[in-house]
Amino acid sequence: MSNYSKYPSYKDSGVEWLGEIPEGWIATKVKYKAPYQVGWTPPTKHSENFDGENKWVTIGDLKGKFIATTKNCISDKAVEEASMDLTPKGSLLFSFKLSVGTVAFAGEDLYTNEAIASFLKNDRSDIAYLYYATPFFIIQNASENIYGAKILNQELISNATLALPPLQEQKAIAAYLDRATQKIDSLIAKQEQLIALLKEKRQALISHAVTKGLDPDAKMKESGVEWLGEIPEGWEVKKFKYLFEIRKRISGKLDFDVLSITQKGIKVKDIESGDGQLSSDYSKYQHVYKGDYAMNHMDLLTGFVDLSKFDGVTSPDYRVFSLIEKNANDEYYLYLLQMGYINKIFYPLGQGSSQFGRWRLPTDAFKEFVAPFPPKEEQERIAKYIKDSLSKFDALTIKATQAITLLKEKRTALISAVVTGKVKVNGEAREGALGYKVNGEAREGALGYKVNGEAREGALGQDVGGEVT
């Protein structure tokens, strides 16, 4: 912030945590300068309340800067019976429960639920300034629950401190922050696009390698398997029942690490914290040993499979199995099994109720599933190639994620400094003030790669924007 100028003179705000504010500004309470109203939820047991055309905003709808559509609408009767106040177009929507401090503008006349405060246009404060100021100032007055999460209610909102410059200066600050944050948000979007691209190319690389091999000139033959298509001539196919053996070894006692199967792999569960689903009797769990595969076959939509690095126990509902084919490589088949989830190859074989998250892979379908079976040496080469390639993808993803974190921190710091009067804005956002370029491209030296949608070829060993061959 060193390249921003300061105001000519300051005065004590009278608020300890805020400190000094510029002369001409006031430190007041929200209730005196920023009128708002809170919505309501009609009784959900009456379905007719939600059979209407009145847009009704919940926290889940607060995505983007302007809200013009909502997941649910409510009826005229529901509005009338609850005496709900209309939130006019242009009002500022502020979430004060769960995702505390999320803000958006009403793009249409609408209604909200009781978790959203609607700040109304008025002649005492500029609504565009409040878009940046309220998330900062109101949070300062929040209390916390035992887990450290912020808690707000109408009293806390009303009595929150709000620093206000003269009305015209509020408008100028809002216009400036619109420009500055738009540039930062553009950089964040580019990083997110890069992460999405890396994820897409990562999976394409795995899929191609485990099903087609590494030799682009290999002669191909029909596999006879619909999902697999052609495979190299030297490959075979095998059913899972000839590759794996399902294990079911109930522990019968306690004092083992409890293992969870997550989409990031098998993790040791912290049962002391009480987080997540807990069992009343872990002695009924089944053993998992290092080198075993463990699969959440009960949920093909959000479940996963991994090769365990731990000895422990896991739910008896999961499928634990190990390789029995001596010419099979465990890492090669791990990539293939995970591809079965990510590419939804197992999905057509599922049974159950997908809308309730219970689309399972039956034991018979698992055993009869036909997979590629390359020569063992080729499996090993493929597994090593994938592992080496993924480490490069992961390194770029980590850099992009760190860049997003840094950009968000700078965005927050910029807004905080401007709305508290610690710095004075002078028109355009200057590059030096933000600490990085804001013309759509970060310095290569700062992030280690370009963020215009393409990573350097040298970083990955290939152009991530190109085809995987």
CSV table of C-alpha atoms in Angstrom, one decimal:
chain,number,residue,atom,x,y,z
A,1,MET,CA,0.0,0.0,0.0
A,2,SER,CA,3.1,2.2,0.1
A,3,ASN,CA,2.3,3.8,-3.3
A,4,TYR,CA,-1.1,5.1,-2.2
A,5,SER,CA,-1.3,8.6,-0.7
A,6,LYS,CA,-2.7,9.4,2.7
A,7,TYR,CA,-5.3,12.0,3.6
A,8,PRO,CA,-4.0,15.4,4.7
A,9,SER,CA,-5.2,15.0,8.3
A,10,TYR,CA,-6.7,12.4,10.5
A,11,LYS,CA,-8.7,12.4,13.8
A,12,ASP,CA,-9.5,9.8,16.5
A,13,SER,CA,-12.5,7.8,15.5
A,14,GLY,CA,-13.4,7.1,19.1
A,15,VAL,CA,-13.4,3.3,18.2
A,16,GLU,CA,-10.4,1.6,19.6
A,17,TRP,CA,-9.9,-1.1,16.9
A,18,LEU,CA,-10.5,1.4,14.1
A,19,GLY,CA,-8.1,4.1,15.3
A,20,GLU,CA,-7.8,7.3,13.3
A,21,ILE,CA,-10.0,8.2,10.3
A,22,PRO,CA,-9.7,11.1,7.9
A,23,GLU,CA,-11.0,14.5,8.8
A,24,GLY,CA,-14.4,14.9,7.3
A,25,TRP,CA,-15.3,11.2,7.8
A,26,ILE,CA,-17.6,9.9,10.6
A,27,ALA,CA,-17.5,6.7,12.7
A,28,THR,CA,-21.2,5.8,13.2
A,29,LYS,CA,-23.3,2.8,13.7
A,30,VAL,CA,-25.0,0.8,10.9
A,31,LYS,CA,-28.5,1.5,12.3
A,32,TYR,CA,-28.1,5.3,11.9
A,33,LYS,CA,-26.8,5.4,8.3
A,34,ALA,CA,-27.6,2.1,6.5
A,35,PRO,CA,-31.3,1.0,6.8
A,36,TYR,CA,-31.9,-2.7,6.2
A,37,GLN,CA,-34.6,-5.3,6.5
A,38,VAL,CA,-34.6,-9.0,7.0
A,39,GLY,CA,-36.7,-11.6,5.1
A,40,TRP,CA,-38.5,-14.8,6.2
A,41,THR,CA,-39.1,-18.4,5.2
A,42,PRO,CA,-42.7,-19.4,4.6
A,43,PRO,CA,-43.8,-22.7,6.3
A,44,THR,CA,-42.1,-25.4,4.3
A,45,LYS,CA,-44.8,-28.0,5.1
A,46,HIS,CA,-47.1,-26.2,2.8
A,47,SER,CA,-45.8,-26.9,-0.7
A,48,GLU,CA,-48.2,-24.3,-2.2
A,49,ASN,CA,-46.1,-21.6,-0.5
A,50,PHE,CA,-43.3,-22.4,-3.0
A,51,ASP,CA,-45.6,-22.5,-6.0
A,52,GLY,CA,-45.4,-18.9,-7.3
A,53,GLU,CA,-43.4,-16.4,-9.3
A,54,ASN,CA,-41.9,-14.2,-6.6
A,55,LYS,CA,-38.1,-14.7,-6.5
A,56,TRP,CA,-37.0,-15.7,-3.1
A,57,VAL,CA,-33.2,-15.6,-2.2
A,58,THR,CA,-31.5,-17.9,0.2
A,59,ILE,CA,-27.8,-18.1,1.0
A,60,GLY,CA,-27.2,-20.6,-1.7
A,61,ASP,CA,-28.4,-18.1,-4.3
A,62,LEU,CA,-25.7,-15.6,-3.4
A,63,LYS,CA,-23.3,-16.4,-6.3
A,64,GLY,CA,-22.0,-13.5,-8.4
A,65,LYS,CA,-22.4,-9.8,-7.9
A,66,PHE,CA,-26.0,-9.5,-9.1
A,67,ILE,CA,-28.9,-11.9,-8.3
A,68,ALA,CA,-31.6,-12.1,-11.0
A,69,THR,CA,-32.7,-15.7,-10.6
A,70,THR,CA,-33.3,-17.9,-7.6
A,71,LYS,CA,-33.6,-21.6,-7.0
A,72,ASN,CA,-37.0,-21.2,-5.4
A,73,CYS,CA,-39.9,-18.9,-5.8
A,74,ILE,CA,-42.8,-18.2,-3.4
A,75,SER,CA,-46.5,-17.5,-3.9
A,76,ASP,CA,-48.4,-14.3,-3.4
A,77,LYS,CA,-50.3,-15.9,-0.6
A,78,ALA,CA,-47.0,-16.8,1.3
A,79,VAL,CA,-45.9,-13.2,0.9
A,80,GLU,CA,-49.2,-11.8,2.2
A,81,GLU,CA,-49.6,-14.2,5.1
A,82,ALA,CA,-46.0,-13.6,6.4
A,83,SER,CA,-46.2,-9.8,5.7
A,84,MET,CA,-42.9,-10.1,3.9
A,85,ASP,CA,-41.2,-6.9,2.8
A,86,LEU,CA,-40.2,-6.6,-0.9
A,87,THR,CA,-36.5,-6.1,-1.4
A,88,PRO,CA,-36.3,-3.6,-4.3
A,89,LYS,CA,-34.0,-4.0,-7.3
A,90,GLY,CA,-30.6,-2.5,-6.5
A,91,SER,CA,-30.6,-3.3,-2.8
A,92,LEU,CA,-27.6,-4.9,-1.2
A,93,LEU,CA,-28.0,-8.5,0.1
A,94,PHE,CA,-25.8,-9.4,3.1
A,95,SER,CA,-25.6,-12.9,4.4
A,96,PHE,CA,-25.3,-13.0,8.2
A,97,LYS,CA,-25.7,-16.8,8.8
A,98,LEU,CA,-23.4,-19.6,7.6
A,99,SER,CA,-21.5,-17.8,4.8
A,100,VAL,CA,-21.2,-14.7,6.9
A,101,GLY,CA,-20.4,-11.5,5.0
A,102,THR,CA,-21.3,-12.7,1.5
A,103,VAL,CA,-22.8,-9.8,-0.5
A,104,ALA,CA,-24.6,-9.3,-3.8
A,105,PHE,CA,-27.0,-6.8,-5.4
A,106,ALA,CA,-30.6,-7.6,-6.1
A,107,GLY,CA,-30.9,-7.7,-9.8
A,108,GLU,CA,-34.7,-7.7,-9.7
A,109,ASP,CA,-37.4,-7.0,-7.1
A,110,LEU,CA,-37.4,-10.0,-4.8
A,111,TYR,CA,-37.8,-11.5,-1.4
A,112,THR,CA,-35.2,-13.1,0.9
A,113,ASN,CA,-35.1,-15.6,3.8
A,114,GLU,CA,-34.3,-14.7,7.4
A,115,ALA,CA,-30.5,-15.3,6.9
A,116,ILE,CA,-30.1,-12.3,4.6
A,117,ALA,CA,-30.2,-8.6,5.5
A,118,SER,CA,-31.2,-6.3,2.6
A,119,PHE,CA,-29.7,-2.9,2.8
A,120,LEU,CA,-31.9,-0.4,1.0
A,121,LYS,CA,-30.9,2.6,-1.1
A,122,ASN,CA,-31.1,5.8,0.9
A,123,ASP,CA,-29.7,9.4,1.0
A,124,ARG,CA,-27.4,8.7,4.0
A,125,SER,CA,-25.0,6.1,2.5
A,126,ASP,CA,-24.1,4.9,-1.0
A,127,ILE,CA,-25.2,1.4,-1.6
A,128,ALA,CA,-22.2,0.7,-3.9
A,129,TYR,CA,-19.9,1.8,-1.0
A,130,LEU,CA,-21.7,-0.5,1.4
A,131,TYR,CA,-21.0,-3.4,-0.9
A,132,TYR,CA,-17.3,-3.1,0.1
A,133,ALA,CA,-17.7,-1.6,3.6
A,134,THR,CA,-20.3,-3.8,5.2
A,135,PRO,CA,-18.4,-7.1,4.9
A,136,PHE,CA,-15.5,-5.5,6.6
A,137,PHE,CA,-17.1,-3.5,9.3
A,138,ILE,CA,-20.0,-5.7,10.3
A,139,ILE,CA,-17.8,-8.7,10.8
A,140,GLN,CA,-15.8,-6.7,13.4
A,141,ASN,CA,-18.9,-6.8,15.6
A,142,ALA,CA,-19.6,-10.5,15.2
A,143,SER,CA,-19.4,-13.0,18.1
A,144,GLU,CA,-18.0,-16.5,17.7
A,145,ASN,CA,-19.3,-19.9,18.5
A,146,ILE,CA,-17.2,-22.6,20.3
A,147,TYR,CA,-15.6,-23.6,16.9
A,148,GLY,CA,-14.5,-20.1,16.1
A,149,ALA,CA,-17.1,-19.5,13.4
A,150,LYS,CA,-18.5,-15.9,13.2
A,151,ILE,CA,-22.1,-15.4,14.4
A,152,LEU,CA,-24.3,-12.4,13.7
A,153,ASN,CA,-27.8,-11.3,14.5
A,154,GLN,CA,-29.8,-8.1,13.8
A,155,GLU,CA,-28.7,-6.5,17.0
A,156,LEU,CA,-25.0,-7.0,16.2
A,157,ILE,CA,-25.5,-5.8,12.7
A,158,SER,CA,-27.3,-2.7,13.8
A,159,ASN,CA,-24.7,-1.8,16.3
A,160,ALA,CA,-21.6,-2.4,14.1
A,161,THR,CA,-19.3,0.5,13.5
A,162,LEU,CA,-19.3,2.0,10.0
A,163,ALA,CA,-16.8,4.5,8.8
A,164,LEU,CA,-18.4,6.9,6.3
A,165,PRO,CA,-16.8,9.6,4.2
A,166,PRO,CA,-18.9,12.3,2.6
A,167,LEU,CA,-21.5,10.8,0.1
A,168,GLN,CA,-19.7,11.9,-3.0
A,169,GLU,CA,-16.4,10.4,-1.8
A,170,GLN,CA,-18.3,7.2,-1.0
A,171,LYS,CA,-19.3,7.0,-4.6
A,172,ALA,CA,-15.7,7.7,-5.8
A,173,ILE,CA,-14.3,5.0,-3.5
A,174,ALA,CA,-16.9,2.5,-4.7
A,175,ALA,CA,-16.1,3.3,-8.4
A,176,TYR,CA,-12.4,2.9,-7.7
A,177,LEU,CA,-12.8,-0.4,-5.9
A,178,ASP,CA,-15.0,-1.7,-8.7
A,179,ARG,CA,-12.2,-1.1,-11.1
A,180,ALA,CA,-9.4,-2.4,-8.9
A,181,THR,CA,-11.2,-5.5,-7.7
A,182,GLN,CA,-12.4,-6.3,-11.2
A,183,LYS,CA,-8.7,-6.5,-12.3
A,184,ILE,CA,-7.8,-8.7,-9.3
A,185,ASP,CA,-10.9,-10.9,-9.9
A,186,SER,CA,-9.8,-11.3,-13.5
A,187,LEU,CA,-6.5,-12.6,-12.4
A,188,ILE,CA,-8.1,-15.0,-9.9
A,189,ALA,CA,-10.4,-16.3,-12.7
A,190,LYS,CA,-7.4,-17.0,-14.9
A,191,GLN,CA,-5.8,-19.0,-12.1
A,192,GLU,CA,-9.0,-20.9,-11.6
A,193,GLN,CA,-9.2,-21.6,-15.3
A,194,LEU,CA,-5.7,-22.9,-15.2
A,195,ILE,CA,-6.5,-25.2,-12.3
A,196,ALA,CA,-9.5,-26.5,-14.2
A,197,LEU,CA,-7.4,-27.1,-17.3
A,198,LEU,CA,-4.7,-28.9,-15.4
A,199,LYS,CA,-7.4,-31.2,-13.8
A,200,GLU,CA,-8.9,-31.9,-17.2
A,201,LYS,CA,-5.5,-32.7,-18.8
A,202,ARG,CA,-4.4,-34.7,-15.8
A,203,GLN,CA,-7.3,-37.1,-16.2
A,204,ALA,CA,-6.9,-37.2,-20.0
A,205,LEU,CA,-3.3,-38.2,-19.5
A,206,ILE,CA,-4.2,-41.0,-17.1
A,207,SER,CA,-7.1,-42.3,-19.2
A,208,HIS,CA,-5.0,-42.4,-22.3
A,209,ALA,CA,-1.9,-44.0,-20.7
A,210,VAL,CA,-3.8,-46.8,-18.9
A,211,THR,CA,-6.0,-47.7,-21.8
A,212,LYS,CA,-3.8,-47.0,-24.9
A,213,GLY,CA,-0.2,-47.2,-23.5
A,214,LEU,CA,2.7,-44.8,-24.1
A,215,ASP,CA,3.7,-45.7,-27.7
A,216,PRO,CA,1.8,-43.5,-30.1
A,217,ASP,CA,2.9,-45.8,-33.0
A,218,ALA,CA,1.7,-49.0,-31.4
A,219,LYS,CA,-0.4,-51.3,-33.6
A,220,MET,CA,-3.9,-51.5,-32.2
A,221,LYS,CA,-6.6,-54.2,-32.0
A,222,GLU,CA,-10.2,-54.4,-30.8
A,223,SER,CA,-10.4,-55.3,-27.2
A,224,GLY,CA,-14.0,-56.6,-27.4
A,225,VAL,CA,-14.9,-54.4,-24.5
A,226,GLU,CA,-17.3,-51.5,-25.2
A,227,TRP,CA,-15.9,-49.0,-22.7
A,228,LEU,CA,-12.3,-49.8,-23.6
A,229,GLY,CA,-12.3,-49.8,-27.4
A,230,GLU,CA,-8.9,-50.5,-29.1
A,231,ILE,CA,-5.8,-51.6,-27.2
A,232,PRO,CA,-2.2,-52.2,-28.3
A,233,GLU,CA,-1.7,-55.6,-29.9
A,234,GLY,CA,0.5,-56.9,-27.1
A,235,TRP,CA,-2.1,-56.3,-24.5
A,236,GLU,CA,-4.7,-58.7,-23.1
A,237,VAL,CA,-7.9,-58.1,-21.1
A,238,LYS,CA,-8.8,-59.7,-17.8
A,239,LYS,CA,-11.8,-59.7,-15.5
A,240,PHE,CA,-11.3,-58.2,-12.0
A,241,LYS,CA,-12.1,-61.6,-10.5
A,242,TYR,CA,-8.8,-62.9,-12.0
A,243,LEU,CA,-6.9,-59.8,-10.8
A,244,PHE,CA,-8.2,-59.2,-7.3
A,245,GLU,CA,-9.5,-61.0,-4.3
A,246,ILE,CA,-12.0,-59.4,-2.0
A,247,ARG,CA,-11.0,-59.5,1.7
A,248,LYS,CA,-13.4,-59.3,4.7
A,249,ARG,CA,-11.5,-59.5,7.9
A,250,ILE,CA,-13.5,-58.2,10.9
A,251,SER,CA,-11.1,-56.9,13.6
A,252,GLY,CA,-13.2,-58.0,16.6
A,253,LYS,CA,-11.4,-55.5,18.9
A,254,LEU,CA,-10.5,-51.9,19.2
A,255,ASP,CA,-7.2,-49.9,19.2
A,256,PHE,CA,-6.7,-49.8,15.5
A,257,ASP,CA,-6.4,-46.6,13.4
A,258,VAL,CA,-9.8,-45.9,11.7
A,259,LEU,CA,-9.4,-45.2,8.0
A,260,SER,CA,-11.7,-43.1,5.9
A,261,ILE,CA,-11.9,-43.2,2.1
A,262,THR,CA,-12.0,-39.7,0.7
A,263,GLN,CA,-11.7,-38.3,-2.8
A,264,LYS,CA,-8.2,-37.3,-1.8
A,265,GLY,CA,-7.4,-40.9,-0.8
A,266,ILE,CA,-7.4,-43.0,2.3
A,267,LYS,CA,-6.9,-40.9,5.5
A,268,VAL,CA,-6.6,-41.8,9.2
A,269,LYS,CA,-9.7,-40.6,10.9
A,270,ASP,CA,-9.5,-38.4,14.0
A,271,ILE,CA,-12.2,-40.0,16.0
A,272,GLU,CA,-11.3,-38.0,19.1
A,273,SER,CA,-12.5,-34.7,17.5
A,274,GLY,CA,-16.0,-36.1,17.0
A,275,ASP,CA,-16.1,-34.7,13.4
A,276,GLY,CA,-17.9,-36.5,10.7
A,277,GLN,CA,-19.8,-39.8,11.0
A,278,LEU,CA,-18.8,-42.0,13.9
A,279,SER,CA,-19.5,-45.6,14.7
A,280,SER,CA,-20.8,-46.9,17.9
A,281,ASP,CA,-18.6,-50.0,17.7
A,282,TYR,CA,-15.3,-49.9,15.8
A,283,SER,CA,-14.6,-53.6,16.7
A,284,LYS,CA,-17.0,-54.5,13.9
A,285,TYR,CA,-14.9,-52.7,11.4
A,286,GLN,CA,-12.7,-54.7,8.9
A,287,HIS,CA,-9.0,-54.8,8.6
A,288,VAL,CA,-7.1,-52.8,5.9
A,289,TYR,CA,-3.4,-53.5,5.5
A,290,LYS,CA,-0.7,-51.5,3.7
A,291,GLY,CA,-1.0,-52.4,0.0
A,292,ASP,CA,-4.7,-53.3,0.1
A,293,TYR,CA,-7.2,-51.4,-2.0
A,294,ALA,CA,-10.2,-49.9,-0.2
A,295,MET,CA,-13.2,-48.8,-2.2
A,296,ASN,CA,-16.4,-47.0,-1.3
A,297,HIS,CA,-18.5,-49.0,-3.7
A,298,MET,CA,-21.7,-47.9,-1.9
A,299,ASP,CA,-21.5,-44.5,-3.7
A,300,LEU,CA,-20.3,-44.3,-7.2
A,301,LEU,CA,-21.1,-40.6,-7.4
A,302,THR,CA,-19.0,-39.2,-4.5
A,303,GLY,CA,-17.1,-42.3,-3.4
A,304,PHE,CA,-13.5,-43.2,-4.4
A,305,VAL,CA,-10.9,-45.9,-4.2
A,306,ASP,CA,-7.3,-45.8,-3.0
A,307,LEU,CA,-4.3,-48.0,-2.2
A,308,SER,CA,-3.7,-48.0,1.5
A,309,LYS,CA,-0.4,-46.7,3.0
A,310,PHE,CA,-1.7,-47.5,6.5
A,311,ASP,CA,-2.7,-50.5,8.6
A,312,GLY,CA,-6.0,-50.0,10.2
A,313,VAL,CA,-9.7,-50.7,10.0
A,314,THR,CA,-12.5,-49.3,7.9
A,315,SER,CA,-16.3,-49.6,7.5
A,316,PRO,CA,-17.5,-53.1,6.9
A,317,ASP,CA,-19.7,-51.6,4.2
A,318,TYR,CA,-16.7,-50.8,2.1
A,319,ARG,CA,-14.9,-53.2,-0.3
A,320,VAL,CA,-11.3,-54.2,0.6
A,321,PHE,CA,-9.4,-56.2,-1.9
A,322,SER,CA,-5.8,-57.0,-3.1
A,323,LEU,CA,-4.0,-58.1,-6.2
A,324,ILE,CA,-3.6,-61.8,-6.7
A,325,GLU,CA,-2.3,-61.7,-10.3
A,326,LYS,CA,1.5,-61.9,-10.0
A,327,ASN,CA,2.0,-60.0,-13.3
A,328,ALA,CA,-0.1,-57.0,-12.2
A,329,ASN,CA,1.3,-53.7,-10.9
A,330,ASP,CA,-0.6,-52.2,-8.0
A,331,GLU,CA,-0.1,-48.5,-9.0
A,332,TYR,CA,-1.2,-49.1,-12.6
A,333,TYR,CA,-4.4,-50.7,-11.4
A,334,LEU,CA,-4.9,-47.9,-8.8
A,335,TYR,CA,-4.9,-45.4,-11.7
A,336,LEU,CA,-7.4,-47.5,-13.6
A,337,LEU,CA,-9.7,-48.0,-10.6
A,338,GLN,CA,-9.7,-44.3,-9.9
A,339,MET,CA,-10.4,-43.6,-13.5
A,340,GLY,CA,-13.5,-45.8,-13.2
A,341,TYR,CA,-14.9,-43.3,-10.7
A,342,ILE,CA,-13.8,-40.1,-12.3
A,343,ASN,CA,-14.8,-41.0,-15.8
A,344,LYS,CA,-17.9,-42.7,-14.5
A,345,ILE,CA,-17.0,-46.0,-16.2
A,346,PHE,CA,-18.4,-48.0,-13.2
A,347,TYR,CA,-21.6,-45.9,-13.1
A,348,PRO,CA,-23.6,-47.9,-15.8
A,349,LEU,CA,-23.0,-51.0,-13.7
A,350,GLY,CA,-24.4,-49.5,-10.5
A,351,GLN,CA,-27.6,-50.3,-8.7
A,352,GLY,CA,-29.6,-48.5,-6.0
A,353,SER,CA,-30.9,-45.0,-5.7
A,354,SER,CA,-28.7,-42.3,-7.1
A,355,GLN,CA,-30.8,-39.4,-5.9
A,356,PHE,CA,-30.1,-40.5,-2.3
A,357,GLY,CA,-26.3,-41.0,-3.0
A,358,ARG,CA,-26.6,-44.7,-2.9
A,359,TRP,CA,-25.6,-45.9,-6.4
A,360,ARG,CA,-23.4,-48.9,-5.5
A,361,LEU,CA,-21.2,-51.3,-7.5
A,362,PRO,CA,-22.5,-54.8,-6.8
A,363,THR,CA,-19.9,-57.5,-6.0
A,364,ASP,CA,-20.8,-59.5,-9.2
A,365,ALA,CA,-20.5,-56.5,-11.4
A,366,PHE,CA,-17.1,-55.7,-9.8
A,367,LYS,CA,-15.8,-59.2,-10.4
A,368,GLU,CA,-17.0,-59.4,-14.0
A,369,PHE,CA,-15.6,-56.0,-14.9
A,370,VAL,CA,-13.2,-56.3,-17.8
A,371,ALA,CA,-9.9,-54.3,-17.6
A,372,PRO,CA,-6.9,-54.0,-19.8
A,373,PHE,CA,-3.9,-56.2,-18.9
A,374,PRO,CA,-0.7,-55.0,-20.5
A,375,PRO,CA,2.6,-56.9,-19.9
A,376,LYS,CA,3.9,-56.2,-16.4
A,377,GLU,CA,6.9,-54.2,-17.6
A,378,GLU,CA,4.7,-51.9,-19.6
A,379,GLN,CA,2.3,-51.5,-16.6
A,380,GLU,CA,5.3,-50.4,-14.5
A,381,ARG,CA,6.5,-47.9,-17.2
A,382,ILE,CA,2.9,-46.5,-17.5
A,383,ALA,CA,2.6,-46.2,-13.7
A,384,LYS,CA,6.0,-44.4,-13.5
A,385,TYR,CA,5.1,-42.1,-16.4
A,386,ILE,CA,1.8,-41.1,-14.8
A,387,LYS,CA,3.3,-40.6,-11.4
A,388,ASP,CA,6.1,-38.3,-12.8
A,389,SER,CA,3.6,-36.4,-14.9
A,390,LEU,CA,1.1,-35.9,-12.0
A,391,SER,CA,3.9,-34.5,-9.8
A,392,LYS,CA,4.3,-31.7,-12.4
A,393,PHE,CA,0.6,-31.1,-12.7
A,394,ASP,CA,0.4,-31.0,-8.9
A,395,ALA,CA,3.3,-28.5,-8.7
A,396,LEU,CA,1.5,-26.2,-11.1
A,397,THR,CA,-1.8,-26.6,-9.3
A,398,ILE,CA,-0.2,-25.7,-6.0
A,399,LYS,CA,1.4,-22.6,-7.5
A,400,ALA,CA,-1.9,-21.5,-9.0
A,401,THR,CA,-3.7,-22.2,-5.7
A,402,GLN,CA,-1.1,-20.1,-3.8
A,403,ALA,CA,-1.5,-17.3,-6.3
A,404,ILE,CA,-5.3,-17.3,-5.7
A,405,THR,CA,-4.7,-17.1,-2.0
A,406,LEU,CA,-2.3,-14.2,-2.4
A,407,LEU,CA,-4.6,-12.4,-4.8
A,408,LYS,CA,-7.6,-12.8,-2.4
A,409,GLU,CA,-5.4,-11.5,0.5
A,410,LYS,CA,-4.4,-8.5,-1.5
A,411,ARG,CA,-8.0,-7.9,-2.5
A,412,THR,CA,-9.1,-8.0,1.1
A,413,ALA,CA,-6.2,-5.8,2.3
A,414,LEU,CA,-6.9,-3.2,-0.4
A,415,ILE,CA,-10.6,-2.9,0.5
A,416,SER,CA,-9.8,-2.7,4.2
A,417,ALA,CA,-7.3,0.1,3.7
A,418,VAL,CA,-9.6,2.1,1.5
A,419,VAL,CA,-12.8,1.9,3.5
A,420,THR,CA,-11.1,2.7,6.7
A,421,GLY,CA,-9.4,5.7,5.2
A,422,LYS,CA,-5.9,4.4,5.8
A,423,VAL,CA,-5.1,5.3,2.1
A,424,LYS,CA,-6.6,7.7,-0.3
A,425,VAL,CA,-7.6,6.5,-3.8
A,426,ASN,CA,-6.6,8.6,-6.8
A,427,GLY,CA,-8.4,7.2,-9.8
A,428,GLU,CA,-6.9,4.2,-11.6
A,429,ALA,CA,-5.5,1.2,-9.7
A,430,ARG,CA,-1.8,1.4,-10.0
A,431,GLU,CA,0.3,-1.8,-10.5
A,432,GLY,CA,2.8,-0.9,-7.7
A,433,ALA,CA,0.0,-0.5,-5.2
A,434,LEU,CA,-1.3,-4.0,-5.7
A,435,GLY,CA,2.2,-5.5,-5.7
A,436,TYR,CA,1.7,-7.2,-9.1
A,437,LYS,CA,0.6,-6.4,-12.6
A,438,VAL,CA,-3.2,-6.1,-13.1
A,439,ASN,CA,-3.3,-6.2,-16.9
A,440,GLY,CA,-4.3,-9.8,-17.0
A,441,GLU,CA,-0.8,-11.3,-16.6
A,442,ALA,CA,1.2,-11.8,-13.5
A,443,ARG,CA,4.9,-11.5,-13.5
A,444,GLU,CA,6.4,-14.9,-14.4
A,445,GLY,CA,9.0,-14.5,-11.7
A,446,ALA,CA,6.3,-14.0,-9.1
A,447,LEU,CA,4.3,-17.1,-9.8
A,448,GLY,CA,6.7,-19.2,-11.9
A,449,TYR,CA,4.4,-19.3,-14.9
A,450,LYS,CA,2.1,-17.3,-17.0
A,451,VAL,CA,-1.6,-17.1,-15.9
A,452,ASN,CA,-3.1,-16.3,-19.3
A,453,GLY,CA,-4.5,-19.8,-19.5
A,454,GLU,CA,-1.3,-21.5,-20.6
A,455,ALA,CA,1.5,-22.9,-18.5
A,456,ARG,CA,5.0,-22.7,-19.9
A,457,GLU,CA,5.8,-25.9,-21.8
A,458,GLY,CA,9.0,-26.3,-19.9
A,459,ALA,CA,7.1,-26.5,-16.6
A,460,LEU,CA,5.1,-29.5,-17.6
A,461,GLY,CA,7.3,-31.0,-20.3
A,462,GLN,CA,4.4,-30.4,-22.6
A,463,ASP,CA,1.9,-27.7,-23.5
A,464,VAL,CA,-1.1,-28.2,-21.2
A,465,GLY,CA,-3.3,-26.5,-23.7
A,466,GLY,CA,-2.5,-29.1,-26.4
A,467,GLU,CA,-3.6,-32.6,-27.0
A,468,VAL,CA,-2.5,-35.6,-24.9
A,469,THR,CA,-1.1,-38.2,-27.2
